[in-house]
Amino acid sequence: MLYFWILFNIFALGMLVLDLLVFHRRGRVVRSRESLAWSAMWAGLAFVFAGIVFFWQGRQAALEFVTGYMLELSLSVDNLFLFLVIFRYFAVPEEHQRSVLFWGILGALLMRGLFILAGVGLIEHFHWVLYVFGALLIYSGVRVGFSGEHQVDPAKNPAVRALRLLLPVTEEFHGGRFFVRGWKGKPGLYATPLLVVLAVIETTDLLFAVDSIPAVLAVTLNAFIVYTSNVFAILGLRSMYFAVSGLMKAFRFLHTGLALVLVLVGLKMITADRFRVPTHVTLGVIAGVLLVSVMASLIYPAKKKEEG
């Protein structure tokens, strides 16, 4: 099994490097059509991998992977809103946003891998942790449902405060660089605002992992399936951001749908000892809730409400 972990991580890193250093080696604005093509490619690769899992570990494991992938992808939609807020707050030039997300995803791969292994280990040794994760998901769902979305204030981010204490930060961007030597005639090492943005994205993703990883653990405790479904979802997240960043505000009921998904998955986790919900039913419910929330957003857009 160790070989499969190594091979998969080599594949994921190789695709990221190929994406950034070969296909997008020059800083430029990424167009929606190109991003849609990349998003479709990542989704296609995920389902090809599901086919590999089917022939390797069987139908149940493949179904768990697809369910985990769809669940993680749907919960990652909130990340897209936060990326938009963070980039606008720091006025990050569009041609440098892809580079920031590249390094952000590298950090997310490491953090989520450790988080998943820790979560699976805890549940296997301390069964009651399952109920804690379930309660956390229900709480998160209620919070998202009432607040409308996750809130973030980049200026109050602890990583930003720590970074400013450790290193001086320049007032302006220096291309796609995270560090510069010397600034305004003063010697020394300086961080650029781009490094501050990266710190905010990394810590924000860690907070989201607290919601999303327990949700996938409600589907399966197979650490490899949980990890690979997470990785495929966040690999496609970067391209999805550029594809739908201009359309995200149109789906006004999507947060409600995501909140309901979190609550339902939390209930599934808490009641797992008494009621065994088949994986295909979980997949169908997630897809159904998201479809209804998107359709409702299209039928009843926010603009009509404001005009009334």
PDB file of C-alpha atoms in Angstrom:
ATOM      1  CA  MET A   1       0.000   0.000   0.000  1.00  0.00           C
ATOM      2  CA  LEU A   2       2.933   2.343   0.695  1.00  0.00           C
ATOM      3  CA  TYR A   3       3.892   2.189  -2.990  1.00  0.00           C
ATOM      4  CA  PHE A   4       0.431   3.432  -3.991  1.00  0.00           C
ATOM      5  CA  TRP A   5       0.740   6.409  -1.614  1.00  0.00           C
ATOM      6  CA  ILE A   6       4.127   7.300  -3.086  1.00  0.00           C
ATOM      7  CA  LEU A   7       3.002   6.859  -6.695  1.00  0.00           C
ATOM      8  CA  PHE A   8      -0.149   8.899  -6.176  1.00  0.00           C
ATOM      9  CA  ASN A   9       1.726  11.810  -4.581  1.00  0.00           C
ATOM     10  CA  ILE A  10       4.298  11.751  -7.388  1.00  0.00           C
ATOM     11  CA  PHE A  11       1.412  11.905  -9.876  1.00  0.00           C
ATOM     12  CA  ALA A  12      -0.282  14.809  -8.043  1.00  0.00           C
ATOM     13  CA  LEU A  13       2.926  16.825  -7.729  1.00  0.00           C
ATOM     14  CA  GLY A  14       3.858  16.064 -11.321  1.00  0.00           C
ATOM     15  CA  MET A  15       0.511  17.349 -12.602  1.00  0.00           C
ATOM     16  CA  LEU A  16       0.818  20.530 -10.536  1.00  0.00           C
ATOM     17  CA  VAL A  17       4.342  21.205 -11.791  1.00  0.00           C
ATOM     18  CA  LEU A  18       3.285  20.470 -15.364  1.00  0.00           C
ATOM     19  CA  ASP A  19       0.357  22.848 -14.995  1.00  0.00           C
ATOM     20  CA  LEU A  20       2.337  25.766 -13.582  1.00  0.00           C
ATOM     21  CA  LEU A  21       5.796  25.416 -15.132  1.00  0.00           C
ATOM     22  CA  VAL A  22       4.861  24.107 -18.594  1.00  0.00           C
ATOM     23  CA  PHE A  23       1.320  25.199 -19.492  1.00  0.00           C
ATOM     24  CA  HIS A  24       1.270  28.404 -17.397  1.00  0.00           C
ATOM     25  CA  ARG A  25       4.926  29.255 -16.952  1.00  0.00           C
ATOM     26  CA  ARG A  26       4.385  32.935 -17.690  1.00  0.00           C
ATOM     27  CA  GLY A  27       2.320  35.138 -15.395  1.00  0.00           C
ATOM     28  CA  ARG A  28      -0.850  36.007 -17.245  1.00  0.00           C
ATOM     29  CA  VAL A  29      -4.589  36.291 -16.735  1.00  0.00           C
ATOM     30  CA  VAL A  30      -6.324  32.912 -16.946  1.00  0.00           C
ATOM     31  CA  ARG A  31      -9.469  33.013 -19.087  1.00  0.00           C
ATOM     32  CA  SER A  32     -12.736  31.294 -18.152  1.00  0.00           C
ATOM     33  CA  ARG A  33     -12.800  29.020 -21.219  1.00  0.00           C
ATOM     34  CA  GLU A  34      -9.296  27.734 -20.508  1.00  0.00           C
ATOM     35  CA  SER A  35     -10.134  27.218 -16.825  1.00  0.00           C
ATOM     36  CA  LEU A  36     -13.293  25.293 -17.725  1.00  0.00           C
ATOM     37  CA  ALA A  37     -11.201  22.981 -19.900  1.00  0.00           C
ATOM     38  CA  TRP A  38      -8.748  22.380 -17.048  1.00  0.00           C
ATOM     39  CA  SER A  39     -11.614  21.819 -14.593  1.00  0.00           C
ATOM     40  CA  ALA A  40     -13.102  19.232 -16.951  1.00  0.00           C
ATOM     41  CA  MET A  41      -9.697  17.556 -17.270  1.00  0.00           C
ATOM     42  CA  TRP A  42      -9.312  17.277 -13.478  1.00  0.00           C
ATOM     43  CA  ALA A  43     -12.827  15.858 -13.147  1.00  0.00           C
ATOM     44  CA  GLY A  44     -12.087  13.383 -15.940  1.00  0.00           C
ATOM     45  CA  LEU A  45      -8.883  12.277 -14.212  1.00  0.00           C
ATOM     46  CA  ALA A  46     -10.806  11.788 -10.965  1.00  0.00           C
ATOM     47  CA  PHE A  47     -13.298   9.454 -12.639  1.00  0.00           C
ATOM     48  CA  VAL A  48     -10.504   7.603 -14.442  1.00  0.00           C
ATOM     49  CA  PHE A  49      -8.936   7.072 -11.029  1.00  0.00           C
ATOM     50  CA  ALA A  50     -12.310   5.838  -9.756  1.00  0.00           C
ATOM     51  CA  GLY A  51     -12.185   3.229 -12.521  1.00  0.00           C
ATOM     52  CA  ILE A  52      -8.711   2.171 -11.377  1.00  0.00           C
ATOM     53  CA  VAL A  53      -9.988   1.853  -7.790  1.00  0.00           C
ATOM     54  CA  PHE A  54     -12.920  -0.233  -9.071  1.00  0.00           C
ATOM     55  CA  PHE A  55     -10.628  -2.824 -10.676  1.00  0.00           C
ATOM     56  CA  TRP A  56      -8.163  -2.674  -7.778  1.00  0.00           C
ATOM     57  CA  GLN A  57     -10.342  -2.606  -4.646  1.00  0.00           C
ATOM     58  CA  GLY A  58     -13.844  -3.294  -5.955  1.00  0.00           C
ATOM     59  CA  ARG A  59     -17.164  -1.530  -6.471  1.00  0.00           C
ATOM     60  CA  GLN A  60     -17.637  -0.359  -2.870  1.00  0.00           C
ATOM     61  CA  ALA A  61     -14.244   1.366  -2.685  1.00  0.00           C
ATOM     62  CA  ALA A  62     -14.832   3.061  -6.053  1.00  0.00           C
ATOM     63  CA  LEU A  63     -18.253   4.266  -4.908  1.00  0.00           C
ATOM     64  CA  GLU A  64     -16.730   5.598  -1.682  1.00  0.00           C
ATOM     65  CA  PHE A  65     -14.103   7.475  -3.690  1.00  0.00           C
ATOM     66  CA  VAL A  66     -16.696   9.105  -5.967  1.00  0.00           C
ATOM     67  CA  THR A  67     -18.882  10.025  -2.981  1.00  0.00           C
ATOM     68  CA  GLY A  68     -15.915  11.477  -1.086  1.00  0.00           C
ATOM     69  CA  TYR A  69     -14.799  13.373  -4.186  1.00  0.00           C
ATOM     70  CA  MET A  70     -18.251  14.868  -4.808  1.00  0.00           C
ATOM     71  CA  LEU A  71     -18.651  15.743  -1.131  1.00  0.00           C
ATOM     72  CA  GLU A  72     -15.235  17.390  -0.885  1.00  0.00           C
ATOM     73  CA  LEU A  73     -15.725  19.230  -4.186  1.00  0.00           C
ATOM     74  CA  SER A  74     -19.092  20.605  -3.083  1.00  0.00           C
ATOM     75  CA  LEU A  75     -17.783  21.723   0.309  1.00  0.00           C
ATOM     76  CA  SER A  76     -14.813  23.361  -1.422  1.00  0.00           C
ATOM     77  CA  VAL A  77     -17.164  25.820  -3.096  1.00  0.00           C
ATOM     78  CA  ASP A  78     -16.898  27.987   0.024  1.00  0.00           C
ATOM     79  CA  ASN A  79     -13.154  28.116  -0.602  1.00  0.00           C
ATOM     80  CA  LEU A  80     -13.877  29.780  -3.938  1.00  0.00           C
ATOM     81  CA  PHE A  81     -15.770  32.574  -2.217  1.00  0.00           C
ATOM     82  CA  LEU A  82     -12.929  33.076   0.231  1.00  0.00           C
ATOM     83  CA  PHE A  83     -10.295  33.089  -2.505  1.00  0.00           C
ATOM     84  CA  LEU A  84     -12.255  35.870  -4.167  1.00  0.00           C
ATOM     85  CA  VAL A  85     -12.478  37.854  -0.910  1.00  0.00           C
ATOM     86  CA  ILE A  86      -8.774  37.384  -0.121  1.00  0.00           C
ATOM     87  CA  PHE A  87      -7.554  38.311  -3.607  1.00  0.00           C
ATOM     88  CA  ARG A  88      -9.764  41.389  -3.693  1.00  0.00           C
ATOM     89  CA  TYR A  89      -8.771  42.463  -0.168  1.00  0.00           C
ATOM     90  CA  PHE A  90      -5.056  42.366  -1.018  1.00  0.00           C
ATOM     91  CA  ALA A  91      -5.626  43.550  -4.621  1.00  0.00           C
ATOM     92  CA  VAL A  92      -3.616  40.616  -6.013  1.00  0.00           C
ATOM     93  CA  PRO A  93      -2.996  41.055  -9.762  1.00  0.00           C
ATOM     94  CA  GLU A  94      -4.852  38.377 -11.730  1.00  0.00           C
ATOM     95  CA  GLU A  95      -1.686  37.154 -13.446  1.00  0.00           C
ATOM     96  CA  HIS A  96      -0.186  36.172 -10.040  1.00  0.00           C
ATOM     97  CA  GLN A  97      -3.240  34.489  -8.531  1.00  0.00           C
ATOM     98  CA  ARG A  98      -2.554  31.114 -10.153  1.00  0.00           C
ATOM     99  CA  SER A  99       0.961  30.987  -8.662  1.00  0.00           C
ATOM    100  CA  VAL A 100      -0.374  31.697  -5.156  1.00  0.00           C
ATOM    101  CA  LEU A 101      -2.977  28.940  -5.487  1.00  0.00           C
ATOM    102  CA  PHE A 102      -0.291  26.536  -6.742  1.00  0.00           C
ATOM    103  CA  TRP A 103       1.798  26.916  -3.582  1.00  0.00           C
ATOM    104  CA  GLY A 104      -1.351  26.982  -1.466  1.00  0.00           C
ATOM    105  CA  ILE A 105      -2.375  23.593  -2.831  1.00  0.00           C
ATOM    106  CA  LEU A 106       1.077  22.136  -2.141  1.00  0.00           C
ATOM    107  CA  GLY A 107       0.695  23.144   1.499  1.00  0.00           C
ATOM    108  CA  ALA A 108      -2.862  21.787   1.580  1.00  0.00           C
ATOM    109  CA  LEU A 109      -1.676  18.386   0.323  1.00  0.00           C
ATOM    110  CA  LEU A 110       0.710  18.059   3.256  1.00  0.00           C
ATOM    111  CA  MET A 111      -1.651  19.392   5.923  1.00  0.00           C
ATOM    112  CA  ARG A 112      -4.633  17.336   4.802  1.00  0.00           C
ATOM    113  CA  GLY A 113      -2.566  14.167   4.540  1.00  0.00           C
ATOM    114  CA  LEU A 114      -1.494  14.544   8.164  1.00  0.00           C
ATOM    115  CA  PHE A 115      -5.028  15.502   9.215  1.00  0.00           C
ATOM    116  CA  ILE A 116      -6.559  12.454   7.501  1.00  0.00           C
ATOM    117  CA  LEU A 117      -4.081   9.985   9.000  1.00  0.00           C
ATOM    118  CA  ALA A 118      -4.653  11.505  12.438  1.00  0.00           C
ATOM    119  CA  GLY A 119      -8.444  11.437  12.032  1.00  0.00           C
ATOM    120  CA  VAL A 120      -8.569   7.809  10.880  1.00  0.00           C
ATOM    121  CA  GLY A 121      -6.212   6.766  13.683  1.00  0.00           C
ATOM    122  CA  LEU A 122      -8.306   8.529  16.314  1.00  0.00           C
ATOM    123  CA  ILE A 123     -11.564   6.963  15.133  1.00  0.00           C
ATOM    124  CA  GLU A 124     -10.045   3.477  14.990  1.00  0.00           C
ATOM    125  CA  HIS A 125      -8.665   3.734  18.546  1.00  0.00           C
ATOM    126  CA  PHE A 126     -11.312   5.960  20.140  1.00  0.00           C
ATOM    127  CA  HIS A 127     -14.753   5.260  18.668  1.00  0.00           C
ATOM    128  CA  TRP A 128     -16.347   8.166  20.530  1.00  0.00           C
ATOM    129  CA  VAL A 129     -14.366  10.592  18.337  1.00  0.00           C
ATOM    130  CA  LEU A 130     -16.867   9.658  15.608  1.00  0.00           C
ATOM    131  CA  TYR A 131     -19.604  11.425  17.573  1.00  0.00           C
ATOM    132  CA  VAL A 132     -17.387  14.482  18.105  1.00  0.00           C
ATOM    133  CA  PHE A 133     -16.773  14.762  14.364  1.00  0.00           C
ATOM    134  CA  GLY A 134     -20.474  14.289  13.669  1.00  0.00           C
ATOM    135  CA  ALA A 135     -21.432  17.024  16.138  1.00  0.00           C
ATOM    136  CA  LEU A 136     -18.783  19.299  14.608  1.00  0.00           C
ATOM    137  CA  LEU A 137     -20.306  18.827  11.151  1.00  0.00           C
ATOM    138  CA  ILE A 138     -23.813  19.584  12.411  1.00  0.00           C
ATOM    139  CA  TYR A 139     -22.552  22.700  14.175  1.00  0.00           C
ATOM    140  CA  SER A 140     -20.709  23.793  11.024  1.00  0.00           C
ATOM    141  CA  GLY A 141     -23.829  23.228   8.924  1.00  0.00           C
ATOM    142  CA  VAL A 142     -25.984  25.309  11.266  1.00  0.00           C
ATOM    143  CA  ARG A 143     -23.336  28.049  11.351  1.00  0.00           C
ATOM    144  CA  VAL A 144     -23.094  28.187   7.558  1.00  0.00           C
ATOM    145  CA  GLY A 145     -26.893  28.107   7.248  1.00  0.00           C
ATOM    146  CA  PHE A 146     -27.424  31.080   9.550  1.00  0.00           C
ATOM    147  CA  SER A 147     -24.388  33.176   8.622  1.00  0.00           C
ATOM    148  CA  GLY A 148     -24.789  32.628   4.869  1.00  0.00           C
ATOM    149  CA  GLU A 149     -21.092  31.916   4.396  1.00  0.00           C
ATOM    150  CA  HIS A 150     -17.786  31.567   6.218  1.00  0.00           C
ATOM    151  CA  GLN A 151     -16.487  34.965   7.217  1.00  0.00           C
ATOM    152  CA  VAL A 152     -12.837  35.955   6.980  1.00  0.00           C
ATOM    153  CA  ASP A 153     -10.962  39.108   7.933  1.00  0.00           C
ATOM    154  CA  PRO A 154      -7.466  38.825   6.412  1.00  0.00           C
ATOM    155  CA  ALA A 155      -6.153  41.618   8.658  1.00  0.00           C
ATOM    156  CA  LYS A 156      -6.992  39.558  11.775  1.00  0.00           C
ATOM    157  CA  ASN A 157      -5.551  36.298  10.452  1.00  0.00           C
ATOM    158  CA  PRO A 158      -3.051  34.964  13.057  1.00  0.00           C
ATOM    159  CA  ALA A 159      -0.658  33.804  10.325  1.00  0.00           C
ATOM    160  CA  VAL A 160      -0.531  37.350   8.931  1.00  0.00           C
ATOM    161  CA  ARG A 161       0.197  38.797  12.368  1.00  0.00           C
ATOM    162  CA  ALA A 162       2.939  36.234  13.014  1.00  0.00           C
ATOM    163  CA  LEU A 163       4.491  36.858   9.610  1.00  0.00           C
ATOM    164  CA  ARG A 164       4.604  40.610  10.154  1.00  0.00           C
ATOM    165  CA  LEU A 165       6.357  40.027  13.493  1.00  0.00           C
ATOM    166  CA  LEU A 166       8.987  37.768  11.919  1.00  0.00           C
ATOM    167  CA  LEU A 167       9.664  39.692   8.712  1.00  0.00           C
ATOM    168  CA  PRO A 168       9.088  43.210   7.438  1.00  0.00           C
ATOM    169  CA  VAL A 169       6.596  43.314   4.574  1.00  0.00           C
ATOM    170  CA  THR A 170       6.868  45.584   1.547  1.00  0.00           C
ATOM    171  CA  GLU A 171       3.977  47.858   0.654  1.00  0.00           C
ATOM    172  CA  GLU A 172       3.760  46.781  -2.982  1.00  0.00           C
ATOM    173  CA  PHE A 173       3.949  43.573  -5.019  1.00  0.00           C
ATOM    174  CA  HIS A 174       7.214  42.613  -6.711  1.00  0.00           C
ATOM    175  CA  GLY A 175       5.964  40.561  -9.638  1.00  0.00           C
ATOM    176  CA  GLY A 176       5.322  36.972  -8.587  1.00  0.00           C
ATOM    177  CA  ARG A 177       8.006  36.972  -5.872  1.00  0.00           C
ATOM    178  CA  PHE A 178       7.335  36.096  -2.240  1.00  0.00           C
ATOM    179  CA  PHE A 179      10.610  37.550  -0.937  1.00  0.00           C
ATOM    180  CA  VAL A 180      12.909  40.399  -1.950  1.00  0.00           C
ATOM    181  CA  ARG A 181      16.324  41.443  -0.717  1.00  0.00           C
ATOM    182  CA  GLY A 182      16.437  45.122   0.074  1.00  0.00           C
ATOM    183  CA  TRP A 183      13.579  47.607  -0.282  1.00  0.00           C
ATOM    184  CA  LYS A 184      13.618  51.404  -0.632  1.00  0.00           C
ATOM    185  CA  GLY A 185      17.383  51.419  -0.209  1.00  0.00           C
ATOM    186  CA  LYS A 186      17.276  49.425   3.033  1.00  0.00           C
ATOM    187  CA  PRO A 187      19.142  46.071   3.159  1.00  0.00           C
ATOM    188  CA  GLY A 188      17.720  42.820   4.520  1.00  0.00           C
ATOM    189  CA  LEU A 189      15.141  40.203   3.634  1.00  0.00           C
ATOM    190  CA  TYR A 190      11.582  41.413   3.086  1.00  0.00           C
ATOM    191  CA  ALA A 191       8.370  39.501   2.531  1.00  0.00           C
ATOM    192  CA  THR A 192       6.028  40.757  -0.190  1.00  0.00           C
ATOM    193  CA  PRO A 193       2.245  41.031   0.144  1.00  0.00           C
ATOM    194  CA  LEU A 194       2.050  37.870  -2.013  1.00  0.00           C
ATOM    195  CA  LEU A 195       3.532  35.840   0.877  1.00  0.00           C
ATOM    196  CA  VAL A 196       0.934  37.349   3.213  1.00  0.00           C
ATOM    197  CA  VAL A 197      -1.802  36.235   0.810  1.00  0.00           C
ATOM    198  CA  LEU A 198      -0.347  32.714   0.744  1.00  0.00           C
ATOM    199  CA  ALA A 199      -0.327  32.597   4.565  1.00  0.00           C
ATOM    200  CA  VAL A 200      -4.000  33.608   4.674  1.00  0.00           C
ATOM    201  CA  ILE A 201      -4.965  30.969   2.094  1.00  0.00           C
ATOM    202  CA  GLU A 202      -3.057  28.200   3.923  1.00  0.00           C
ATOM    203  CA  THR A 203      -4.608  28.934   7.306  1.00  0.00           C
ATOM    204  CA  THR A 204      -8.059  29.356   5.791  1.00  0.00           C
ATOM    205  CA  ASP A 205      -7.760  25.976   4.047  1.00  0.00           C
ATOM    206  CA  LEU A 206      -6.805  24.392   7.370  1.00  0.00           C
ATOM    207  CA  LEU A 207     -10.011  25.729   8.907  1.00  0.00           C
ATOM    208  CA  PHE A 208     -12.024  24.284   6.014  1.00  0.00           C
ATOM    209  CA  ALA A 209     -10.325  20.918   6.439  1.00  0.00           C
ATOM    210  CA  VAL A 210     -11.883  20.758   9.924  1.00  0.00           C
ATOM    211  CA  ASP A 211     -15.285  20.624   8.179  1.00  0.00           C
ATOM    212  CA  SER A 212     -14.578  18.680   5.013  1.00  0.00           C
ATOM    213  CA  ILE A 213     -12.333  15.840   6.185  1.00  0.00           C
ATOM    214  CA  PRO A 214     -14.677  14.629   8.966  1.00  0.00           C
ATOM    215  CA  ALA A 215     -17.450  14.697   6.342  1.00  0.00           C
ATOM    216  CA  VAL A 216     -15.529  12.292   4.093  1.00  0.00           C
ATOM    217  CA  LEU A 217     -14.641  10.151   7.129  1.00  0.00           C
ATOM    218  CA  ALA A 218     -18.388   9.646   7.523  1.00  0.00           C
ATOM    219  CA  VAL A 219     -18.319   7.903   4.133  1.00  0.00           C
ATOM    220  CA  THR A 220     -15.245   5.687   4.647  1.00  0.00           C
ATOM    221  CA  LEU A 221     -12.328   5.151   7.033  1.00  0.00           C
ATOM    222  CA  ASN A 222     -10.072   3.963   4.212  1.00  0.00           C
ATOM    223  CA  ALA A 223      -7.315   6.586   4.583  1.00  0.00           C
ATOM    224  CA  PHE A 224      -6.132   6.168   0.985  1.00  0.00           C
ATOM    225  CA  ILE A 225      -9.641   6.743  -0.406  1.00  0.00           C
ATOM    226  CA  VAL A 226     -10.215   9.745   1.868  1.00  0.00           C
ATOM    227  CA  TYR A 227      -6.864  11.285   0.909  1.00  0.00           C
ATOM    228  CA  THR A 228      -7.115  10.724  -2.848  1.00  0.00           C
ATOM    229  CA  SER A 229     -10.680  12.046  -3.025  1.00  0.00           C
ATOM    230  CA  ASN A 230      -9.543  15.165  -1.117  1.00  0.00           C
ATOM    231  CA  VAL A 231      -6.520  15.646  -3.356  1.00  0.00           C
ATOM    232  CA  PHE A 232      -8.466  15.346  -6.612  1.00  0.00           C
ATOM    233  CA  ALA A 233     -11.007  17.860  -5.314  1.00  0.00           C
ATOM    234  CA  ILE A 234      -8.433  20.478  -4.300  1.00  0.00           C
ATOM    235  CA  LEU A 235      -6.356  19.912  -7.449  1.00  0.00           C
ATOM    236  CA  GLY A 236      -9.361  20.907  -9.533  1.00  0.00           C
ATOM    237  CA  LEU A 237     -10.291  23.737  -7.181  1.00  0.00           C
ATOM    238  CA  ARG A 238      -7.667  26.120  -8.575  1.00  0.00           C
ATOM    239  CA  SER A 239      -8.937  25.854 -12.151  1.00  0.00           C
ATOM    240  CA  MET A 240     -12.540  25.989 -10.951  1.00  0.00           C
ATOM    241  CA  TYR A 241     -11.856  29.316  -9.232  1.00  0.00           C
ATOM    242  CA  PHE A 242     -10.892  31.019 -12.480  1.00  0.00           C
ATOM    243  CA  ALA A 243     -13.780  29.352 -14.321  1.00  0.00           C
ATOM    244  CA  VAL A 244     -16.581  30.442 -11.990  1.00  0.00           C
ATOM    245  CA  SER A 245     -15.188  33.409 -10.007  1.00  0.00           C
ATOM    246  CA  GLY A 246     -17.463  35.739 -11.935  1.00  0.00           C
ATOM    247  CA  LEU A 247     -20.540  33.554 -11.418  1.00  0.00           C
ATOM    248  CA  MET A 248     -20.291  32.525  -7.747  1.00  0.00           C
ATOM    249  CA  LYS A 249     -22.543  35.262  -6.400  1.00  0.00           C
ATOM    250  CA  ALA A 250     -25.318  34.088  -8.724  1.00  0.00           C
ATOM    251  CA  PHE A 251     -25.884  30.895  -6.713  1.00  0.00           C
ATOM    252  CA  ARG A 252     -27.560  32.518  -3.710  1.00  0.00           C
ATOM    253  CA  PHE A 253     -28.983  29.267  -2.295  1.00  0.00           C
ATOM    254  CA  LEU A 254     -25.780  27.255  -2.626  1.00  0.00           C
ATOM    255  CA  HIS A 255     -24.702  28.030   0.939  1.00  0.00           C
ATOM    256  CA  THR A 256     -28.039  26.717   2.171  1.00  0.00           C
ATOM    257  CA  GLY A 257     -27.505  23.500   0.215  1.00  0.00           C
ATOM    258  CA  LEU A 258     -23.968  23.098   1.580  1.00  0.00           C
ATOM    259  CA  ALA A 259     -25.219  23.715   5.128  1.00  0.00           C
ATOM    260  CA  LEU A 260     -27.842  20.985   4.684  1.00  0.00           C
ATOM    261  CA  VAL A 261     -25.206  18.583   3.319  1.00  0.00           C
ATOM    262  CA  LEU A 262     -23.017  19.160   6.382  1.00  0.00           C
ATOM    263  CA  VAL A 263     -25.916  18.552   8.778  1.00  0.00           C
ATOM    264  CA  LEU A 264     -27.056  15.382   6.970  1.00  0.00           C
ATOM    265  CA  VAL A 265     -23.523  13.944   6.849  1.00  0.00           C
ATOM    266  CA  GLY A 266     -23.060  14.795  10.534  1.00  0.00           C
ATOM    267  CA  LEU A 267     -26.282  12.961  11.400  1.00  0.00           C
ATOM    268  CA  LYS A 268     -25.113  10.012   9.305  1.00  0.00           C
ATOM    269  CA  MET A 269     -21.871   9.878  11.281  1.00  0.00           C
ATOM    270  CA  ILE A 270     -23.583  10.089  14.684  1.00  0.00           C
ATOM    271  CA  THR A 271     -26.220   7.447  13.888  1.00  0.00           C
ATOM    272  CA  ALA A 272     -23.866   5.096  12.009  1.00  0.00           C
ATOM    273  CA  ASP A 273     -23.946   2.503  14.811  1.00  0.00           C
ATOM    274  CA  ARG A 274     -27.743   2.169  14.592  1.00  0.00           C
ATOM    275  CA  PHE A 275     -28.562   3.044  10.984  1.00  0.00           C
ATOM    276  CA  ARG A 276     -26.332   2.009   8.096  1.00  0.00           C
ATOM    277  CA  VAL A 277     -26.889   4.353   5.148  1.00  0.00           C
ATOM    278  CA  PRO A 278     -25.566   2.849   1.875  1.00  0.00           C
ATOM    279  CA  THR A 279     -22.868   4.882   0.136  1.00  0.00           C
ATOM    280  CA  HIS A 280     -24.878   5.216  -3.083  1.00  0.00           C
ATOM    281  CA  VAL A 281     -27.739   6.769  -1.088  1.00  0.00           C
ATOM    282  CA  THR A 282     -25.324   9.306   0.446  1.00  0.00           C
ATOM    283  CA  LEU A 283     -24.012  10.152  -3.026  1.00  0.00           C
ATOM    284  CA  GLY A 284     -27.535  10.575  -4.381  1.00  0.00           C
ATOM    285  CA  VAL A 285     -28.597  12.841  -1.505  1.00  0.00           C
ATOM    286  CA  ILE A 286     -25.521  15.079  -1.884  1.00  0.00           C
ATOM    287  CA  ALA A 287     -26.038  15.397  -5.642  1.00  0.00           C
ATOM    288  CA  GLY A 288     -29.765  16.018  -5.178  1.00  0.00           C
ATOM    289  CA  VAL A 289     -29.356  18.738  -2.549  1.00  0.00           C
ATOM    290  CA  LEU A 290     -26.742  20.574  -4.614  1.00  0.00           C
ATOM    291  CA  LEU A 291     -28.810  20.313  -7.793  1.00  0.00           C
ATOM    292  CA  VAL A 292     -31.895  21.718  -6.062  1.00  0.00           C
ATOM    293  CA  SER A 293     -29.910  24.599  -4.514  1.00  0.00           C
ATOM    294  CA  VAL A 294     -28.349  25.529  -7.875  1.00  0.00           C
ATOM    295  CA  MET A 295     -31.681  25.283  -9.714  1.00  0.00           C
ATOM    296  CA  ALA A 296     -33.387  27.405  -7.042  1.00  0.00           C
ATOM    297  CA  SER A 297     -30.635  30.019  -7.404  1.00  0.00           C
ATOM    298  CA  LEU A 298     -31.213  30.160 -11.167  1.00  0.00           C
ATOM    299  CA  ILE A 299     -34.999  30.319 -10.865  1.00  0.00           C
ATOM    300  CA  TYR A 300     -35.024  32.848  -8.016  1.00  0.00           C
ATOM    301  CA  PRO A 301     -31.925  35.041  -8.520  1.00  0.00           C
ATOM    302  CA  ALA A 302     -30.992  37.672  -5.922  1.00  0.00           C
ATOM    303  CA  LYS A 303     -31.642  40.507  -8.388  1.00  0.00           C
ATOM    304  CA  LYS A 304     -35.368  39.761  -8.543  1.00  0.00           C
ATOM    305  CA  LYS A 305     -35.589  39.905  -4.767  1.00  0.00           C
ATOM    306  CA  GLU A 306     -33.856  43.292  -4.663  1.00  0.00           C
ATOM    307  CA  GLU A 307     -36.133  44.712  -7.362  1.00  0.00           C
ATOM    308  CA  GLY A 308     -39.164  43.672  -5.374  1.00  0.00           C
TER     309      GLY A 308
END
